[in-house]
XYZ file of C-alpha atoms in Angstrom:
409
model
C 154.424 -45.992 262.312
C 155.643 -48.596 259.790
C 157.847 -47.231 257.000
C 155.230 -48.137 254.362
C 152.640 -45.941 256.088
C 155.079 -43.055 256.305
C 155.822 -43.366 252.606
C 152.100 -43.501 251.762
C 151.365 -40.336 253.713
C 154.340 -38.511 252.216
C 153.408 -39.301 248.636
C 149.842 -38.109 249.130
C 150.842 -34.868 250.851
C 151.318 -31.513 249.194
C 154.791 -30.288 248.183
C 155.213 -28.141 251.302
C 153.876 -30.887 253.573
C 156.205 -33.375 251.903
C 159.201 -31.111 252.609
C 158.201 -30.747 256.267
C 157.710 -34.507 256.551
C 161.181 -35.236 255.173
C 162.759 -32.593 257.430
C 160.979 -34.116 260.445
C 162.053 -37.659 259.532
C 165.712 -36.608 259.158
C 165.672 -35.120 262.638
C 164.886 -38.533 264.128
C 167.446 -41.283 264.596
C 166.040 -44.121 262.498
C 165.825 -47.707 263.753
C 166.952 -50.521 261.442
C 167.644 -54.210 261.743
C 171.223 -53.381 260.732
C 172.007 -49.983 262.267
C 174.288 -47.626 260.463
C 177.871 -48.600 261.290
C 179.491 -46.054 263.545
C 182.832 -46.703 265.136
C 184.858 -44.724 267.630
C 186.107 -41.925 265.432
C 186.802 -43.635 262.130
C 185.248 -41.944 259.116
C 182.620 -44.180 257.461
C 184.378 -44.335 254.084
C 187.626 -45.462 255.714
C 185.854 -47.936 258.011
C 184.178 -49.694 255.096
C 187.550 -50.071 253.363
C 189.181 -51.361 256.536
C 186.631 -53.990 257.606
C 184.783 -55.892 254.892
C 183.602 -59.051 256.655
C 181.314 -59.172 259.716
C 183.108 -60.611 262.706
C 180.701 -63.527 263.122
C 181.273 -64.617 259.521
C 185.063 -64.421 259.872
C 184.862 -66.404 263.110
C 182.668 -69.122 261.576
C 184.929 -69.420 258.556
C 187.922 -69.878 260.844
C 186.118 -72.626 262.790
C 184.901 -74.433 259.645
C 188.290 -74.410 257.910
C 190.191 -75.233 261.084
C 192.982 -72.852 260.087
C 194.270 -70.069 262.322
C 195.029 -67.140 259.974
C 197.232 -65.518 262.614
C 199.738 -68.386 262.440
C 202.420 -68.763 259.795
C 202.140 -71.316 257.031
C 204.856 -72.795 254.821
C 202.749 -72.365 251.674
C 202.904 -68.823 250.249
C 199.658 -67.213 249.084
C 201.136 -64.358 247.064
C 201.281 -65.161 243.318
C 204.835 -65.464 242.050
C 203.923 -63.750 238.757
C 202.488 -60.559 240.254
C 202.779 -57.449 238.133
C 205.479 -55.270 239.733
C 205.552 -52.559 237.093
C 206.691 -49.208 238.572
C 203.807 -46.917 239.521
C 203.422 -43.151 239.736
C 202.881 -41.369 243.034
C 199.561 -40.114 241.755
C 198.333 -43.696 241.287
C 198.033 -44.084 245.059
C 196.764 -40.577 245.828
C 193.632 -40.570 247.984
C 191.625 -37.742 249.489
C 188.951 -37.711 252.184
C 186.970 -34.632 253.184
C 185.341 -34.264 256.600
C 182.502 -31.767 256.666
C 182.682 -30.090 260.074
C 180.854 -26.790 260.360
C 180.077 -24.648 263.412
C 176.631 -23.980 261.937
C 174.693 -26.175 261.242
C 177.077 -28.583 263.027
C 177.925 -30.452 259.830
C 175.767 -32.349 257.443
C 175.924 -35.316 259.824
C 176.038 -34.179 263.482
C 176.336 -37.794 264.665
C 179.597 -38.118 262.745
C 180.816 -34.887 264.281
C 179.828 -36.300 267.670
C 182.552 -38.956 267.289
C 185.272 -36.380 266.713
C 184.658 -33.921 269.551
C 186.120 -33.966 273.048
C 184.509 -32.623 276.217
C 185.501 -29.064 275.302
C 183.955 -29.204 271.848
C 187.356 -29.366 270.150
C 188.687 -32.005 267.791
C 189.706 -35.211 269.543
C 193.196 -35.865 268.186
C 193.156 -39.560 269.007
C 190.309 -40.137 266.577
C 192.130 -38.202 263.870
C 195.165 -40.440 264.417
C 192.902 -43.437 263.817
C 191.815 -41.978 260.502
C 195.416 -41.217 259.535
C 196.334 -44.870 259.916
C 193.149 -46.013 258.161
C 193.900 -43.712 255.232
C 197.487 -44.957 255.023
C 196.113 -48.484 254.681
C 193.798 -47.429 251.853
C 196.697 -45.754 250.047
C 198.991 -48.746 250.586
C 196.532 -51.184 249.024
C 196.019 -48.895 246.040
C 199.754 -49.304 245.458
C 200.211 -53.001 246.302
C 196.901 -54.560 245.307
C 194.817 -57.007 247.352
C 197.025 -60.094 247.068
C 199.307 -59.087 249.973
C 198.872 -58.252 253.635
C 199.982 -54.710 254.427
C 200.581 -53.632 258.030
C 201.740 -50.481 259.789
C 205.400 -50.815 260.772
C 206.092 -47.315 262.091
C 204.705 -43.801 262.364
C 207.104 -40.934 261.908
C 206.876 -37.725 263.874
C 203.415 -36.126 263.823
C 203.565 -32.371 264.370
C 200.808 -29.809 264.789
C 201.829 -27.133 262.296
C 198.938 -24.702 262.691
C 196.470 -25.477 265.516
C 192.803 -25.031 264.695
C 191.038 -22.179 266.459
C 187.576 -23.280 265.344
C 185.860 -26.258 263.793
C 186.041 -26.208 260.029
C 185.975 -28.453 256.982
C 189.047 -30.724 256.947
C 190.717 -32.530 254.069
C 192.795 -35.667 254.583
C 195.071 -36.519 251.671
C 198.144 -38.627 251.026
C 200.079 -40.856 248.658
C 203.022 -43.234 248.510
C 206.138 -41.074 248.332
C 208.912 -43.659 248.729
C 209.108 -47.251 247.502
C 212.111 -48.962 245.970
C 210.517 -52.293 245.095
C 211.268 -54.058 248.348
C 208.562 -54.766 250.941
C 208.254 -51.357 252.629
C 206.891 -48.022 251.502
C 206.524 -44.561 253.011
C 203.162 -42.819 252.822
C 202.994 -39.060 253.373
C 199.731 -37.623 254.690
C 198.540 -34.147 255.549
C 195.445 -32.777 257.282
C 194.437 -29.319 256.090
C 191.500 -26.968 255.944
C 189.445 -27.604 252.830
C 190.637 -25.080 250.230
C 188.359 -23.139 247.950
C 187.174 -24.982 244.865
C 189.879 -25.204 242.221
C 192.735 -24.315 244.598
C 195.170 -26.279 246.760
C 195.687 -25.952 250.494
C 197.909 -23.085 251.616
C 200.832 -23.660 253.955
C 199.091 -21.868 256.817
C 196.006 -24.068 256.354
C 197.870 -27.348 256.996
C 196.943 -28.650 260.446
C 199.397 -31.549 260.615
C 201.706 -33.667 258.488
C 203.040 -37.162 259.073
C 204.490 -40.219 257.376
C 203.619 -43.887 257.843
C 205.912 -46.779 257.043
C 203.914 -49.736 255.743
C 205.256 -53.240 255.084
C 203.714 -55.833 252.749
C 203.708 -59.478 253.834
C 202.591 -62.754 252.362
C 199.168 -63.567 253.938
C 200.240 -67.134 254.772
C 203.967 -67.123 255.479
C 203.947 -63.611 257.052
C 207.238 -62.945 255.264
C 208.012 -59.671 253.421
C 207.162 -59.617 249.730
C 208.253 -57.279 246.960
C 205.994 -54.420 245.866
C 205.947 -52.065 242.898
C 208.689 -49.417 242.951
C 207.857 -45.771 242.389
C 208.397 -43.956 239.120
C 209.184 -40.305 239.868
C 208.666 -37.728 237.144
C 208.338 -34.146 238.433
C 210.758 -32.137 240.540
C 208.322 -32.205 243.459
C 208.083 -35.983 243.263
C 211.875 -36.214 243.220
C 212.011 -34.040 246.334
C 209.459 -36.212 248.149
C 211.257 -39.401 247.116
C 214.616 -38.040 248.323
C 213.023 -37.080 251.644
C 211.586 -40.571 252.021
C 214.971 -42.106 251.253
C 216.571 -39.864 253.869
C 213.977 -40.898 256.469
C 214.560 -44.553 255.647
C 218.324 -44.217 256.154
C 217.813 -42.400 259.456
C 215.535 -45.157 260.768
C 218.046 -47.834 259.778
C 220.843 -45.947 261.544
C 218.738 -45.507 264.681
C 217.888 -49.202 264.713
C 221.600 -50.030 264.827
C 222.335 -47.622 267.686
C 219.281 -48.384 269.860
C 219.728 -49.630 273.416
C 218.689 -53.118 272.367
C 221.558 -53.205 269.876
C 224.269 -51.111 271.521
C 225.366 -50.130 275.030
C 225.293 -46.429 276.060
C 228.206 -44.414 274.709
C 230.641 -42.465 276.913
C 228.556 -39.291 276.964
C 225.372 -41.188 277.880
C 227.192 -43.206 280.545
C 228.590 -40.032 282.106
C 225.101 -38.518 282.220
C 223.608 -41.626 283.848
C 226.419 -41.671 286.412
C 225.911 -37.979 287.231
C 222.181 -38.533 287.785
C 222.898 -41.523 290.023
C 225.372 -39.515 292.119
C 222.821 -36.733 292.512
C 220.272 -39.242 293.843
C 222.826 -40.439 296.411
C 223.417 -36.864 297.551
C 219.702 -36.467 298.278
C 219.914 -39.306 300.824
C 223.316 -38.458 302.340
C 222.801 -37.173 305.917
C 226.102 -35.294 305.727
C 225.100 -33.453 302.577
C 222.666 -30.516 302.930
C 221.404 -31.070 299.373
C 217.844 -32.413 299.280
C 215.447 -33.219 296.504
C 213.644 -30.001 295.494
C 209.911 -30.122 296.278
C 208.946 -29.464 292.666
C 210.836 -32.515 291.325
C 209.543 -36.081 291.125
C 211.072 -39.504 290.742
C 210.338 -40.979 287.339
C 208.825 -44.098 288.911
C 206.144 -41.982 290.607
C 204.854 -40.683 287.251
C 203.928 -44.081 285.815
C 200.354 -44.622 284.662
C 199.221 -48.064 283.473
C 196.202 -49.469 281.690
C 194.932 -52.856 280.549
C 192.085 -53.654 278.196
C 190.687 -56.502 276.149
C 191.177 -56.119 272.413
C 187.670 -56.414 271.009
C 186.897 -57.402 267.387
C 185.247 -54.036 266.681
C 188.765 -52.618 266.302
C 190.186 -55.347 264.065
C 192.022 -54.696 260.825
C 190.893 -55.818 257.390
C 192.393 -59.262 257.975
C 189.938 -59.743 260.862
C 192.071 -61.302 263.599
C 194.560 -58.551 264.434
C 193.914 -55.137 265.942
C 193.854 -52.083 263.700
C 197.053 -50.026 264.143
C 195.117 -46.758 264.273
C 193.260 -47.916 267.373
C 196.562 -48.723 269.085
C 197.849 -45.287 268.104
C 194.767 -43.605 269.558
C 194.917 -45.667 272.762
C 198.581 -44.907 273.414
C 198.104 -41.209 272.664
C 195.200 -40.817 275.078
C 197.073 -42.679 277.828
C 200.036 -40.330 277.277
C 197.663 -37.372 277.527
C 196.281 -38.689 280.838
C 199.809 -39.250 282.164
C 200.841 -35.686 281.297
C 197.657 -34.314 282.857
C 198.153 -36.314 286.064
C 201.780 -35.211 286.309
C 201.158 -31.514 285.669
C 197.726 -31.225 287.356
C 196.586 -29.277 284.308
C 195.250 -29.834 280.823
C 198.289 -30.364 278.546
C 198.558 -29.102 274.979
C 199.696 -31.594 272.373
C 202.822 -30.537 270.452
C 204.042 -33.578 268.554
C 204.183 -37.348 268.450
C 207.691 -38.775 268.213
C 208.425 -41.691 265.849
C 206.560 -44.794 267.012
C 207.283 -48.411 266.093
C 204.913 -51.394 266.045
C 207.172 -54.309 266.967
C 204.516 -57.037 267.110
C 200.870 -57.434 266.047
C 198.125 -57.457 268.692
C 195.621 -60.343 268.288
C 191.888 -59.879 268.739
C 190.858 -61.173 272.173
C 194.225 -60.522 273.818
C 194.779 -58.254 276.807
C 196.866 -55.194 276.004
C 198.964 -53.756 278.823
C 200.240 -50.201 278.401
C 202.542 -48.174 280.627
C 203.067 -44.430 280.336
C 205.983 -42.700 282.072
C 207.203 -39.119 282.112
C 210.613 -39.581 280.501
C 211.785 -35.973 280.193
C 210.759 -32.455 281.184
C 212.117 -29.142 279.993
C 211.165 -25.633 281.076
C 210.322 -23.245 278.254
C 209.755 -19.513 278.122
C 206.620 -17.829 276.898
C 207.724 -18.130 273.287
C 208.306 -21.878 273.613
C 212.125 -21.731 273.627
C 213.874 -23.946 276.162
C 216.158 -22.523 278.835
C 218.730 -24.881 280.367
C 218.983 -22.711 283.475
C 215.344 -23.382 284.208
C 216.010 -27.104 284.475
C 217.463 -26.637 287.944
C 221.248 -26.830 287.691
C 221.954 -23.109 287.920
C 218.525 -21.773 288.709
C 215.780 -22.732 291.132
C 214.100 -25.134 288.744
C 210.993 -23.000 288.419
C 209.619 -21.859 285.119
C 209.488 -18.247 284.096
C 206.284 -16.327 284.509
C 204.142 -16.932 281.444
C 206.228 -19.915 280.354
C 205.557 -23.608 280.695
C 207.097 -27.055 280.759
C 207.578 -29.372 277.815
C 206.806 -32.929 278.921
C 207.786 -36.056 277.020
C 205.827 -39.244 277.698
C 207.128 -42.724 276.867
C 204.621 -45.510 276.154
C 205.500 -49.203 276.377
């Protein structure tokens, strides 16, 4: 039935018939020439802020101008007289509320459909996508539209209080550290929606994290200065000091990484001890053999490759959205842990992750997941060195488990 006919019938119907007609029409997935934009787990409000130009239009513009926006240019695009007046933390504050209800399965069940896994629980990878999308929204509220802002790193993401049921969730964050150089730290939390007029309680916070964003000139791809933060309250001073501490830690780690520095004496001794143990396993004169419950690291590797499609591009159209990369790496790590343990793993935390290089649209992304470390834990979650195998039999206690760390390259 054409839409005009449906409207004609509805307007001529009685009040009760009109209500039934509207209820019936909402229960049907409507067909349009331009269907409602739904992406893999990114909330509609954040998606619209992330991608503003249809892919075909961006592609045609690139072909007509004959300029590759992914390549560096010698002519800067950022105005030299930009206003860099210090801003308040509250100037960048942004909040998004997801309406997830057990009954009646949210106001928009098709949105909820994007966020659920096979067990009917929240799919964490899609939440990670929204975290990165929100950090981009917050960053541009602080920097303005004249610069290109990209995700440089994601600090540790920890599940503080796991959800036991689907509920309304609130995503909120703001810039908490910026000194006026090119980078800024954005702190985000995911919490149960508090009652009207109140703030989220500590026990209602699902997870917290921090994103490091860097602003670049759109043409030269070089870092550009941004507005520094103006802290006023004691809480803002605390958040700023925490961001400064995190920044110093990351700089120190960058100097002591394996790409910058050789292993120290303690690390070298550990590597040598592991190597000697492997030799003992193969020595015919040594009764020591590899325990059946242990595995070589090389046997735990899980790889994937996929084409980077334009549906997951960032707001600059020709590079892949960092949140999608975060989701992809997380789900590969989950599969690796599941394959290694032959069970369904429980996510505990995401260690600091760094984006070294951008990923162009149309490229092939190769990922490799490897079990890098395992540690037996008791029922309360505390680790026990004796369970690792040196003094004991390497088996976990009854009711305990094993903490598994996955490395993604």
